[in-house]
Amino acid sequence: FATTRPRGLAACRLLSRHPELNCSGDVYSPHSSSGATARQRAELTLEQQRAEPVRFLRSHYATCNRRVCGVLLLQDSLPLSSLHQLFPPHCSVTKLLLRHNATGGGKALPRRGAADSGDAAAANDARAAAWLNRASKSPPHHSKSVSIPPETPLSGKSTSAAESSLVEIFDALDVRKEDSVCLYEHCTAELAASRRWREALELTKGHVWAGER
C-alpha cells in the first residue's frame, strides 16, 4: 500500500529482486502497461477488475511463479469499501505499508496564495495517513502488517536502518534466501560481507540466532 506512485513502484522493484518475491506493480491503474497486461491475461475489463477483486487476483496470482506474490495498491486505486475484497480466501496475507512522507503542509510561507497551498498539502497528508490507517485495519484481521518508514531509501546506496527494515520485511514474508539479504545496488560493508541469514539478523537487528528454522 503506497500513497505515491514513484515510491510505490520503487518499493516493488526492490522487493522483486529477491528470487522468492514478486511485486507486479500498479496493476489497477487504467493507464499503466502492467495493468493492461494483467487485465488482458485475466480476460477482464477495467470495470470487471475493480468490481471483482478476488476473481482478478486469483487469475493474476495463478501466473506468478515465485513463492510470495503481491501487487502495488495506490491510494485511489480502489474505493475504501473494496479493500476487504483484496484478500482471496485461504491465502496467507502480509500487508506492506509504505509510510507517507509528510510534505510539511500548513507551514506559513511568504508567497501570495501559499496559505491555500499549505492547507491543500496538509489535507493531502491527512488523507494519505487516513488511507494507510484504513488499509492496515482492513480484513483479514489476522494478517500481518509491516510499515516501511518514509525515510527508507528504495534505490541506490542503502543504510543500516534501511537494511534493518528490509530484513523485517523478509522476516514477515518468511523468505530467507541467504545470498539475497541485500537488494540494494550498494549495501553497507557489514551486510555486504554477510552471506548468511543468521549474520544478517545479528548485524541489522541485534538478534542472536537461536537455532535453525
mmCIF file of C-alpha atoms in Angstrom:
data_model
loop_
_atom_site.group_PDB
_atom_site.id
_atom_site.type_symbol
_atom_site.label_atom_id
_atom_site.label_comp_id
_atom_site.label_asym_id
_atom_site.label_seq_id
_atom_site.Cartn_x
_atom_site.Cartn_y
_atom_site.Cartn_z
ATOM 1 C CA PHE A 1 0.000 0.000 0.000
ATOM 2 C CA ALA A 2 1.556 3.294 -1.093
ATOM 3 C CA THR A 3 0.344 6.865 -1.360
ATOM 4 C CA THR A 4 2.638 7.920 -4.224
ATOM 5 C CA ARG A 5 3.242 6.009 -7.450
ATOM 6 C CA PRO A 6 7.018 6.634 -7.866
ATOM 7 C CA ARG A 7 7.842 5.438 -4.349
ATOM 8 C CA GLY A 8 5.428 2.532 -4.601
ATOM 9 C CA LEU A 9 6.982 1.349 -7.880
ATOM 10 C CA ALA A 10 10.475 1.732 -6.411
ATOM 11 C CA ALA A 11 9.497 -0.494 -3.484
ATOM 12 C CA CYS A 12 8.074 -3.060 -5.905
ATOM 13 C CA ARG A 13 11.269 -3.129 -7.954
ATOM 14 C CA LEU A 14 13.387 -3.512 -4.831
ATOM 15 C CA LEU A 15 11.360 -6.419 -3.451
ATOM 16 C CA SER A 16 11.161 -8.190 -6.816
ATOM 17 C CA ARG A 17 14.953 -8.515 -6.874
ATOM 18 C CA HIS A 18 14.578 -11.254 -4.285
ATOM 19 C CA PRO A 19 14.264 -14.653 -6.027
ATOM 20 C CA GLU A 20 11.295 -15.655 -3.867
ATOM 21 C CA LEU A 21 9.329 -12.389 -4.204
ATOM 22 C CA ASN A 22 7.279 -10.812 -6.957
ATOM 23 C CA CYS A 23 5.577 -7.418 -6.807
ATOM 24 C CA SER A 24 3.629 -6.881 -10.007
ATOM 25 C CA GLY A 25 3.403 -3.114 -9.911
ATOM 26 C CA ASP A 26 0.423 -0.868 -10.462
ATOM 27 C CA VAL A 27 -1.946 -3.482 -11.904
ATOM 28 C CA TYR A 28 -5.050 -1.467 -11.011
ATOM 29 C CA SER A 29 -4.050 1.604 -12.991
ATOM 30 C CA PRO A 30 -6.126 2.321 -16.117
ATOM 31 C CA HIS A 31 -3.014 3.822 -17.732
ATOM 32 C CA SER A 32 -0.069 1.542 -16.836
ATOM 33 C CA SER A 33 1.216 -1.187 -19.138
ATOM 34 C CA SER A 34 1.363 -3.632 -16.216
ATOM 35 C CA GLY A 35 -2.323 -3.012 -15.539
ATOM 36 C CA ALA A 36 -3.282 -3.510 -19.183
ATOM 37 C CA THR A 37 -1.245 -6.731 -19.379
ATOM 38 C CA ALA A 38 -2.759 -8.094 -16.166
ATOM 39 C CA ARG A 39 -6.306 -7.392 -17.346
ATOM 40 C CA GLN A 40 -5.663 -8.919 -20.761
ATOM 41 C CA ARG A 41 -4.235 -12.071 -19.175
ATOM 42 C CA ALA A 42 -7.229 -12.344 -16.834
ATOM 43 C CA GLU A 43 -9.638 -11.554 -19.695
ATOM 44 C CA LEU A 44 -11.259 -8.778 -17.671
ATOM 45 C CA THR A 45 -12.184 -5.197 -18.420
ATOM 46 C CA LEU A 46 -11.142 -2.388 -16.074
ATOM 47 C CA GLU A 47 -14.691 -2.272 -14.716
ATOM 48 C CA GLN A 48 -14.723 -6.040 -14.073
ATOM 49 C CA GLN A 49 -11.283 -5.914 -12.462
ATOM 50 C CA ARG A 50 -12.433 -3.306 -9.952
ATOM 51 C CA ALA A 51 -15.842 -4.892 -9.363
ATOM 52 C CA GLU A 52 -14.432 -8.397 -8.771
ATOM 53 C CA PRO A 53 -11.067 -8.048 -6.980
ATOM 54 C CA VAL A 54 -10.941 -11.683 -5.820
ATOM 55 C CA ARG A 55 -11.603 -13.036 -9.321
ATOM 56 C CA PHE A 56 -8.889 -10.825 -10.760
ATOM 57 C CA LEU A 57 -6.318 -11.625 -8.077
ATOM 58 C CA ARG A 58 -6.880 -15.387 -8.332
ATOM 59 C CA SER A 59 -6.255 -15.196 -12.076
ATOM 60 C CA HIS A 60 -3.290 -12.869 -11.634
ATOM 61 C CA TYR A 61 -1.577 -14.916 -8.927
ATOM 62 C CA ALA A 62 -2.055 -18.132 -10.927
ATOM 63 C CA THR A 63 0.620 -16.862 -13.327
ATOM 64 C CA CYS A 64 3.122 -15.971 -10.578
ATOM 65 C CA ASN A 65 5.996 -18.446 -10.360
ATOM 66 C CA ARG A 66 7.509 -17.184 -7.086
ATOM 67 C CA ARG A 67 6.654 -18.220 -3.561
ATOM 68 C CA VAL A 68 5.379 -14.818 -2.399
ATOM 69 C CA CYS A 69 3.354 -12.738 -4.876
ATOM 70 C CA GLY A 70 1.892 -9.294 -4.428
ATOM 71 C CA VAL A 71 0.609 -6.186 -6.166
ATOM 72 C CA LEU A 72 1.029 -2.477 -5.607
ATOM 73 C CA LEU A 73 -2.083 -0.726 -4.402
ATOM 74 C CA LEU A 74 -2.117 3.054 -4.571
ATOM 75 C CA GLN A 75 -4.443 5.475 -2.861
ATOM 76 C CA ASP A 76 -7.493 5.848 -5.174
ATOM 77 C CA SER A 77 -6.746 2.560 -6.983
ATOM 78 C CA LEU A 78 -9.847 1.098 -5.376
ATOM 79 C CA PRO A 79 -12.610 2.555 -3.198
ATOM 80 C CA LEU A 80 -12.028 2.131 0.537
ATOM 81 C CA SER A 81 -15.161 -0.010 0.674
ATOM 82 C CA SER A 82 -13.485 -2.562 -1.633
ATOM 83 C CA LEU A 83 -10.286 -3.084 0.367
ATOM 84 C CA HIS A 84 -11.732 -6.066 2.243
ATOM 85 C CA GLN A 85 -12.148 -7.870 -1.100
ATOM 86 C CA LEU A 86 -8.428 -7.759 -1.872
ATOM 87 C CA PHE A 87 -7.595 -10.894 0.083
ATOM 88 C CA PRO A 88 -8.696 -14.186 -1.515
ATOM 89 C CA PRO A 89 -9.920 -16.797 0.981
ATOM 90 C CA HIS A 90 -7.352 -19.270 2.301
ATOM 91 C CA CYS A 91 -4.431 -17.056 1.303
ATOM 92 C CA SER A 92 -1.741 -16.094 3.790
ATOM 93 C CA VAL A 93 -1.617 -12.297 3.677
ATOM 94 C CA THR A 94 1.021 -9.781 4.707
ATOM 95 C CA LYS A 95 0.356 -6.090 4.135
ATOM 96 C CA LEU A 96 3.332 -3.810 3.495
ATOM 97 C CA LEU A 97 2.526 -0.184 4.259
ATOM 98 C CA LEU A 98 4.805 2.365 2.605
ATOM 99 C CA ARG A 99 4.528 5.187 5.096
ATOM 100 C CA HIS A 100 3.738 8.634 3.757
ATOM 101 C CA ASN A 101 6.440 11.304 3.879
ATOM 102 C CA ALA A 102 4.548 14.390 5.022
ATOM 103 C CA THR A 103 5.064 17.442 2.841
ATOM 104 C CA GLY A 104 5.048 19.817 5.767
ATOM 105 C CA GLY A 105 1.802 21.399 4.607
ATOM 106 C CA GLY A 106 0.327 24.092 6.800
ATOM 107 C CA LYS A 107 3.550 25.986 7.431
ATOM 108 C CA ALA A 108 3.398 29.717 6.857
ATOM 109 C CA LEU A 109 5.097 30.735 3.599
ATOM 110 C CA PRO A 110 5.780 34.260 2.354
ATOM 111 C CA ARG A 111 4.281 33.865 -1.159
ATOM 112 C CA ARG A 112 0.783 35.010 -2.040
ATOM 113 C CA GLY A 113 -1.532 32.029 -2.063
ATOM 114 C CA ALA A 114 0.909 29.974 -0.018
ATOM 115 C CA ALA A 115 -1.633 29.545 2.771
ATOM 116 C CA ASP A 116 -4.050 27.868 0.355
ATOM 117 C CA SER A 117 -1.237 25.700 -0.943
ATOM 118 C CA GLY A 118 -0.214 24.772 2.581
ATOM 119 C CA ASP A 119 -3.792 23.928 3.535
ATOM 120 C CA ALA A 120 -4.094 21.682 0.481
ATOM 121 C CA ALA A 121 -0.819 19.913 1.290
ATOM 122 C CA ALA A 122 -1.907 19.384 4.894
ATOM 123 C CA ALA A 123 -5.242 17.985 3.703
ATOM 124 C CA ASN A 124 -3.461 15.610 1.321
ATOM 125 C CA ASP A 125 -1.146 14.442 4.115
ATOM 126 C CA ALA A 126 -4.116 13.788 6.403
ATOM 127 C CA ARG A 127 -5.954 11.928 3.639
ATOM 128 C CA ALA A 128 -2.914 9.751 2.903
ATOM 129 C CA ALA A 129 -2.425 8.932 6.592
ATOM 130 C CA ALA A 130 -6.109 8.055 6.971
ATOM 131 C CA TRP A 131 -5.985 5.784 3.913
ATOM 132 C CA LEU A 132 -2.929 3.884 5.193
ATOM 133 C CA ASN A 133 -4.554 3.544 8.598
ATOM 134 C CA ARG A 134 -7.678 2.100 6.966
ATOM 135 C CA ALA A 135 -5.552 -0.263 4.875
ATOM 136 C CA SER A 136 -3.694 -1.524 7.962
ATOM 137 C CA LYS A 137 -7.007 -2.347 9.651
ATOM 138 C CA SER A 138 -8.725 -3.895 6.648
ATOM 139 C CA PRO A 139 -9.555 -7.622 6.847
ATOM 140 C CA PRO A 140 -8.296 -10.241 7.202
ATOM 141 C CA HIS A 141 -7.633 -9.102 10.752
ATOM 142 C CA HIS A 142 -5.199 -11.943 11.399
ATOM 143 C CA SER A 143 -2.948 -10.723 8.586
ATOM 144 C CA LYS A 144 0.436 -9.236 9.377
ATOM 145 C CA SER A 145 1.305 -5.614 8.644
ATOM 146 C CA VAL A 146 4.805 -4.212 8.212
ATOM 147 C CA SER A 147 5.459 -0.484 7.918
ATOM 148 C CA ILE A 148 8.245 0.856 5.712
ATOM 149 C CA PRO A 149 9.405 4.203 7.196
ATOM 150 C CA PRO A 150 9.229 7.233 4.866
ATOM 151 C CA GLU A 151 12.970 7.853 5.195
ATOM 152 C CA THR A 152 13.878 4.353 3.959
ATOM 153 C CA PRO A 153 15.780 4.620 0.636
ATOM 154 C CA LEU A 154 14.387 2.330 -2.051
ATOM 155 C CA SER A 155 17.248 2.512 -4.529
ATOM 156 C CA GLY A 156 20.923 3.356 -4.764
ATOM 157 C CA LYS A 157 23.041 3.143 -1.622
ATOM 158 C CA SER A 158 21.478 1.653 1.465
ATOM 159 C CA THR A 159 21.871 2.466 5.142
ATOM 160 C CA SER A 160 21.936 0.241 8.195
ATOM 161 C CA ALA A 161 18.398 1.391 9.077
ATOM 162 C CA ALA A 162 17.171 0.587 5.562
ATOM 163 C CA GLU A 163 18.697 -2.872 5.694
ATOM 164 C CA SER A 164 17.046 -3.449 9.055
ATOM 165 C CA SER A 165 13.667 -2.563 7.507
ATOM 166 C CA LEU A 166 14.344 -4.934 4.635
ATOM 167 C CA VAL A 167 15.214 -7.782 6.998
ATOM 168 C CA GLU A 168 11.996 -7.085 8.919
ATOM 169 C CA ILE A 169 10.030 -7.414 5.678
ATOM 170 C CA PHE A 170 11.774 -10.682 4.780
ATOM 171 C CA ASP A 171 11.060 -11.977 8.274
ATOM 172 C CA ALA A 172 7.342 -11.141 7.934
ATOM 173 C CA LEU A 173 7.147 -12.725 4.477
ATOM 174 C CA ASP A 174 9.118 -15.787 5.633
ATOM 175 C CA VAL A 175 11.752 -15.565 2.893
ATOM 176 C CA ARG A 176 15.336 -16.180 3.934
ATOM 177 C CA LYS A 177 17.449 -16.703 0.869
ATOM 178 C CA GLU A 178 20.939 -16.459 2.264
ATOM 179 C CA ASP A 179 22.502 -14.905 -0.824
ATOM 180 C CA SER A 180 19.730 -12.315 -1.255
ATOM 181 C CA VAL A 181 19.707 -10.416 2.020
ATOM 182 C CA CYS A 182 20.815 -7.173 0.372
ATOM 183 C CA LEU A 183 18.847 -5.987 -2.661
ATOM 184 C CA TYR A 184 20.383 -2.536 -2.998
ATOM 185 C CA GLU A 185 22.934 -1.546 -5.614
ATOM 186 C CA HIS A 186 25.363 -0.700 -2.803
ATOM 187 C CA CYS A 187 24.991 -2.251 0.660
ATOM 188 C CA THR A 188 26.772 -1.277 3.816
ATOM 189 C CA ALA A 189 30.097 -3.051 4.194
ATOM 190 C CA GLU A 190 28.813 -5.101 7.129
ATOM 191 C CA LEU A 191 25.805 -6.523 5.299
ATOM 192 C CA ALA A 192 27.643 -6.920 2.021
ATOM 193 C CA ALA A 193 30.143 -9.146 3.811
ATOM 194 C CA SER A 194 27.362 -11.193 5.402
ATOM 195 C CA ARG A 195 26.465 -14.259 3.342
ATOM 196 C CA ARG A 196 24.184 -15.963 5.844
ATOM 197 C CA TRP A 197 20.795 -15.003 7.256
ATOM 198 C CA ARG A 198 21.975 -15.549 10.829
ATOM 199 C CA GLU A 199 24.731 -12.993 10.365
ATOM 200 C CA ALA A 200 22.323 -10.538 8.754
ATOM 201 C CA LEU A 201 19.914 -10.733 11.682
ATOM 202 C CA GLU A 202 22.709 -10.125 14.140
ATOM 203 C CA LEU A 203 24.039 -7.178 12.142
ATOM 204 C CA THR A 204 20.753 -5.432 11.406
ATOM 205 C CA LYS A 205 18.509 -6.288 14.341
ATOM 206 C CA GLY A 206 20.881 -7.256 17.138
ATOM 207 C CA HIS A 207 19.399 -10.762 17.343
ATOM 208 C CA VAL A 208 21.367 -13.783 18.387
ATOM 209 C CA TRP A 209 20.347 -16.731 16.253
ATOM 210 C CA ALA A 210 18.698 -19.399 18.454
ATOM 211 C CA GLY A 211 18.669 -22.297 16.015
ATOM 212 C CA GLU A 212 17.653 -23.212 12.513
ATOM 213 C CA ARG A 213 14.050 -22.706 11.479
#
